[in-house]
PDB file of C-alpha atoms in Angstrom:
ATOM      1  CA  UNK A   1      92.178 201.741 -58.881  1.00  0.00           C
ATOM      2  CA  UNK A   2      94.488 199.009 -57.530  1.00  0.00           C
ATOM      3  CA  UNK A   3      92.691 196.546 -54.465  1.00  0.00           C
ATOM      4  CA  UNK A   4      95.100 194.905 -52.174  1.00  0.00           C
ATOM      5  CA  UNK A   5      93.576 191.511 -49.676  1.00  0.00           C
ATOM      6  CA  UNK A   6      95.307 190.656 -46.823  1.00  0.00           C
ATOM      7  CA  UNK A   7      93.160 187.848 -45.070  1.00  0.00           C
ATOM      8  CA  UNK A   8      93.456 185.451 -42.135  1.00  0.00           C
ATOM      9  CA  UNK A   9      91.763 182.268 -41.904  1.00  0.00           C
ATOM     10  CA  UNK A  10      93.399 179.254 -39.801  1.00  0.00           C
ATOM     11  CA  UNK A  11      90.846 176.415 -41.756  1.00  0.00           C
ATOM     12  CA  UNK A  12      92.404 175.000 -44.892  1.00  0.00           C
ATOM     13  CA  UNK A  13      89.051 174.715 -46.703  1.00  0.00           C
ATOM     14  CA  UNK A  14      87.896 178.188 -45.986  1.00  0.00           C
ATOM     15  CA  UNK A  15      91.826 179.316 -47.255  1.00  0.00           C
ATOM     16  CA  UNK A  16      91.663 178.202 -49.911  1.00  0.00           C
ATOM     17  CA  UNK A  17      88.839 178.637 -51.878  1.00  0.00           C
ATOM     18  CA  UNK A  18      89.275 182.607 -50.312  1.00  0.00           C
ATOM     19  CA  UNK A  19      92.645 182.423 -52.958  1.00  0.00           C
ATOM     20  CA  UNK A  20      90.460 180.968 -55.640  1.00  0.00           C
ATOM     21  CA  UNK A  21      87.991 182.835 -55.358  1.00  0.00           C
ATOM     22  CA  UNK A  22      90.440 186.714 -55.870  1.00  0.00           C
ATOM     23  CA  UNK A  23      92.455 184.675 -58.724  1.00  0.00           C
ATOM     24  CA  UNK A  24      88.531 184.577 -59.405  1.00  0.00           C
ATOM     25  CA  UNK A  25      88.555 188.142 -59.703  1.00  0.00           C
ATOM     26  CA  UNK A  26      91.954 188.512 -61.853  1.00  0.00           C
ATOM     27  CA  UNK A  27      94.221 189.538 -58.694  1.00  0.00           C
ATOM     28  CA  UNK A  28      97.500 188.722 -58.455  1.00  0.00           C
ATOM     29  CA  UNK A  29      98.397 186.957 -55.488  1.00  0.00           C
ATOM     30  CA  UNK A  30     101.680 188.295 -53.233  1.00  0.00           C
ATOM     31  CA  UNK A  31     102.153 186.578 -50.939  1.00  0.00           C
ATOM     32  CA  UNK A  32     100.771 183.692 -48.741  1.00  0.00           C
ATOM     33  CA  UNK A  33      97.372 186.088 -47.568  1.00  0.00           C
ATOM     34  CA  UNK A  34      97.401 188.910 -49.660  1.00  0.00           C
ATOM     35  CA  UNK A  35      96.804 189.850 -53.268  1.00  0.00           C
ATOM     36  CA  UNK A  36      96.771 193.147 -55.596  1.00  0.00           C
ATOM     37  CA  UNK A  37      94.889 193.867 -58.781  1.00  0.00           C
ATOM     38  CA  UNK A  38      92.538 196.830 -60.400  1.00  0.00           C
ATOM     39  CA  UNK A  39      89.098 196.734 -58.907  1.00  0.00           C
ATOM     40  CA  UNK A  40      86.700 199.453 -59.759  1.00  0.00           C
ATOM     41  CA  UNK A  41      84.395 199.390 -57.142  1.00  0.00           C
ATOM     42  CA  UNK A  42      81.709 197.614 -58.260  1.00  0.00           C
ATOM     43  CA  UNK A  43      83.739 193.996 -58.764  1.00  0.00           C
ATOM     44  CA  UNK A  44      85.548 195.823 -55.001  1.00  0.00           C
ATOM     45  CA  UNK A  45      81.899 195.431 -54.215  1.00  0.00           C
ATOM     46  CA  UNK A  46      81.144 192.186 -56.060  1.00  0.00           C
ATOM     47  CA  UNK A  47      84.368 190.280 -54.272  1.00  0.00           C
ATOM     48  CA  UNK A  48      83.067 191.316 -50.820  1.00  0.00           C
ATOM     49  CA  UNK A  49      80.408 189.613 -51.453  1.00  0.00           C
ATOM     50  CA  UNK A  50      80.995 187.136 -52.118  1.00  0.00           C
ATOM     51  CA  UNK A  51      83.890 185.775 -49.753  1.00  0.00           C
ATOM     52  CA  UNK A  52      81.856 187.345 -47.402  1.00  0.00           C
ATOM     53  CA  UNK A  53      79.898 184.631 -48.016  1.00  0.00           C
ATOM     54  CA  UNK A  54      82.800 182.291 -48.034  1.00  0.00           C
ATOM     55  CA  UNK A  55      83.483 182.525 -45.451  1.00  0.00           C
ATOM     56  CA  UNK A  56      80.317 182.850 -43.428  1.00  0.00           C
ATOM     57  CA  UNK A  57      80.063 182.647 -40.327  1.00  0.00           C
ATOM     58  CA  UNK A  58      83.923 180.115 -39.605  1.00  0.00           C
ATOM     59  CA  UNK A  59      86.102 182.363 -37.935  1.00  0.00           C
ATOM     60  CA  UNK A  60      88.434 184.350 -40.449  1.00  0.00           C
ATOM     61  CA  UNK A  61      89.551 187.962 -41.673  1.00  0.00           C
ATOM     62  CA  UNK A  62      89.250 189.802 -44.382  1.00  0.00           C
ATOM     63  CA  UNK A  63      90.976 193.083 -45.075  1.00  0.00           C
ATOM     64  CA  UNK A  64      89.721 194.280 -49.009  1.00  0.00           C
ATOM     65  CA  UNK A  65      91.346 197.874 -48.927  1.00  0.00           C
ATOM     66  CA  UNK A  66      90.951 200.015 -52.335  1.00  0.00           C
ATOM     67  CA  UNK A  67      93.920 202.045 -53.083  1.00  0.00           C
ATOM     68  CA  UNK A  68      94.537 204.696 -55.443  1.00  0.00           C
ATOM     69  CA  UNK A  69      97.397 205.649 -57.778  1.00  0.00           C
ATOM     70  CA  UNK A  70      98.615 208.359 -56.584  1.00  0.00           C
ATOM     71  CA  UNK A  71      98.604 206.892 -53.223  1.00  0.00           C
ATOM     72  CA  UNK A  72     100.576 203.641 -55.335  1.00  0.00           C
ATOM     73  CA  UNK A  73     103.199 205.856 -56.118  1.00  0.00           C
ATOM     74  CA  UNK A  74     105.082 206.511 -52.624  1.00  0.00           C
ATOM     75  CA  UNK A  75     104.534 202.324 -52.745  1.00  0.00           C
ATOM     76  CA  UNK A  76     107.987 201.129 -50.926  1.00  0.00           C
ATOM     77  CA  UNK A  77     109.690 197.195 -51.327  1.00  0.00           C
ATOM     78  CA  UNK A  78     111.561 195.414 -50.293  1.00  0.00           C
ATOM     79  CA  UNK A  79     112.230 192.062 -51.431  1.00  0.00           C
ATOM     80  CA  UNK A  80     115.313 189.814 -51.229  1.00  0.00           C
ATOM     81  CA  UNK A  81     115.172 187.954 -53.740  1.00  0.00           C
ATOM     82  CA  UNK A  82     115.049 183.842 -52.935  1.00  0.00           C
ATOM     83  CA  UNK A  83     118.585 182.692 -54.700  1.00  0.00           C
ATOM     84  CA  UNK A  84     120.484 186.207 -52.927  1.00  0.00           C
ATOM     85  CA  UNK A  85     119.113 184.491 -50.024  1.00  0.00           C
ATOM     86  CA  UNK A  86     120.122 181.177 -50.893  1.00  0.00           C
ATOM     87  CA  UNK A  87     123.813 182.332 -51.014  1.00  0.00           C
ATOM     88  CA  UNK A  88     122.923 183.897 -47.847  1.00  0.00           C
ATOM     89  CA  UNK A  89     122.380 181.277 -46.269  1.00  0.00           C
ATOM     90  CA  UNK A  90     125.444 178.077 -47.814  1.00  0.00           C
ATOM     91  CA  UNK A  91     122.686 176.784 -50.336  1.00  0.00           C
ATOM     92  CA  UNK A  92     122.801 175.751 -54.218  1.00  0.00           C
ATOM     93  CA  UNK A  93     121.247 178.858 -56.101  1.00  0.00           C
ATOM     94  CA  UNK A  94     121.260 180.643 -59.295  1.00  0.00           C
ATOM     95  CA  UNK A  95     122.191 184.836 -60.086  1.00  0.00           C
ATOM     96  CA  UNK A  96     123.506 187.933 -58.155  1.00  0.00           C
ATOM     97  CA  UNK A  97     121.768 189.979 -56.935  1.00  0.00           C
ATOM     98  CA  UNK A  98     118.035 191.124 -58.371  1.00  0.00           C
ATOM     99  CA  UNK A  99     117.996 195.303 -58.257  1.00  0.00           C
ATOM    100  CA  UNK A 100     114.145 196.651 -57.493  1.00  0.00           C
TER     101      UNK A 100
END
């Protein structure tokens, strides 16, 4: 089963610790405050406990969402590669558009 972790934490120090903790669990950084990857129920619970300690009583929110493989097949993604976005803005960029 895959796991999506998203967070909104104003304190840079705490946010960095959350980032590093997610990396420690082998999750992939997919957005500024989002990680994704495979975790079983036990590892997901361990991650929850560790992130709970990291956040402590500091302001912030962390959401840990399990996603089954069946639901994952329904995922839709809209992505514009950096090279295409640069060209659209008139900035020197890379090659042609990538199609997903």
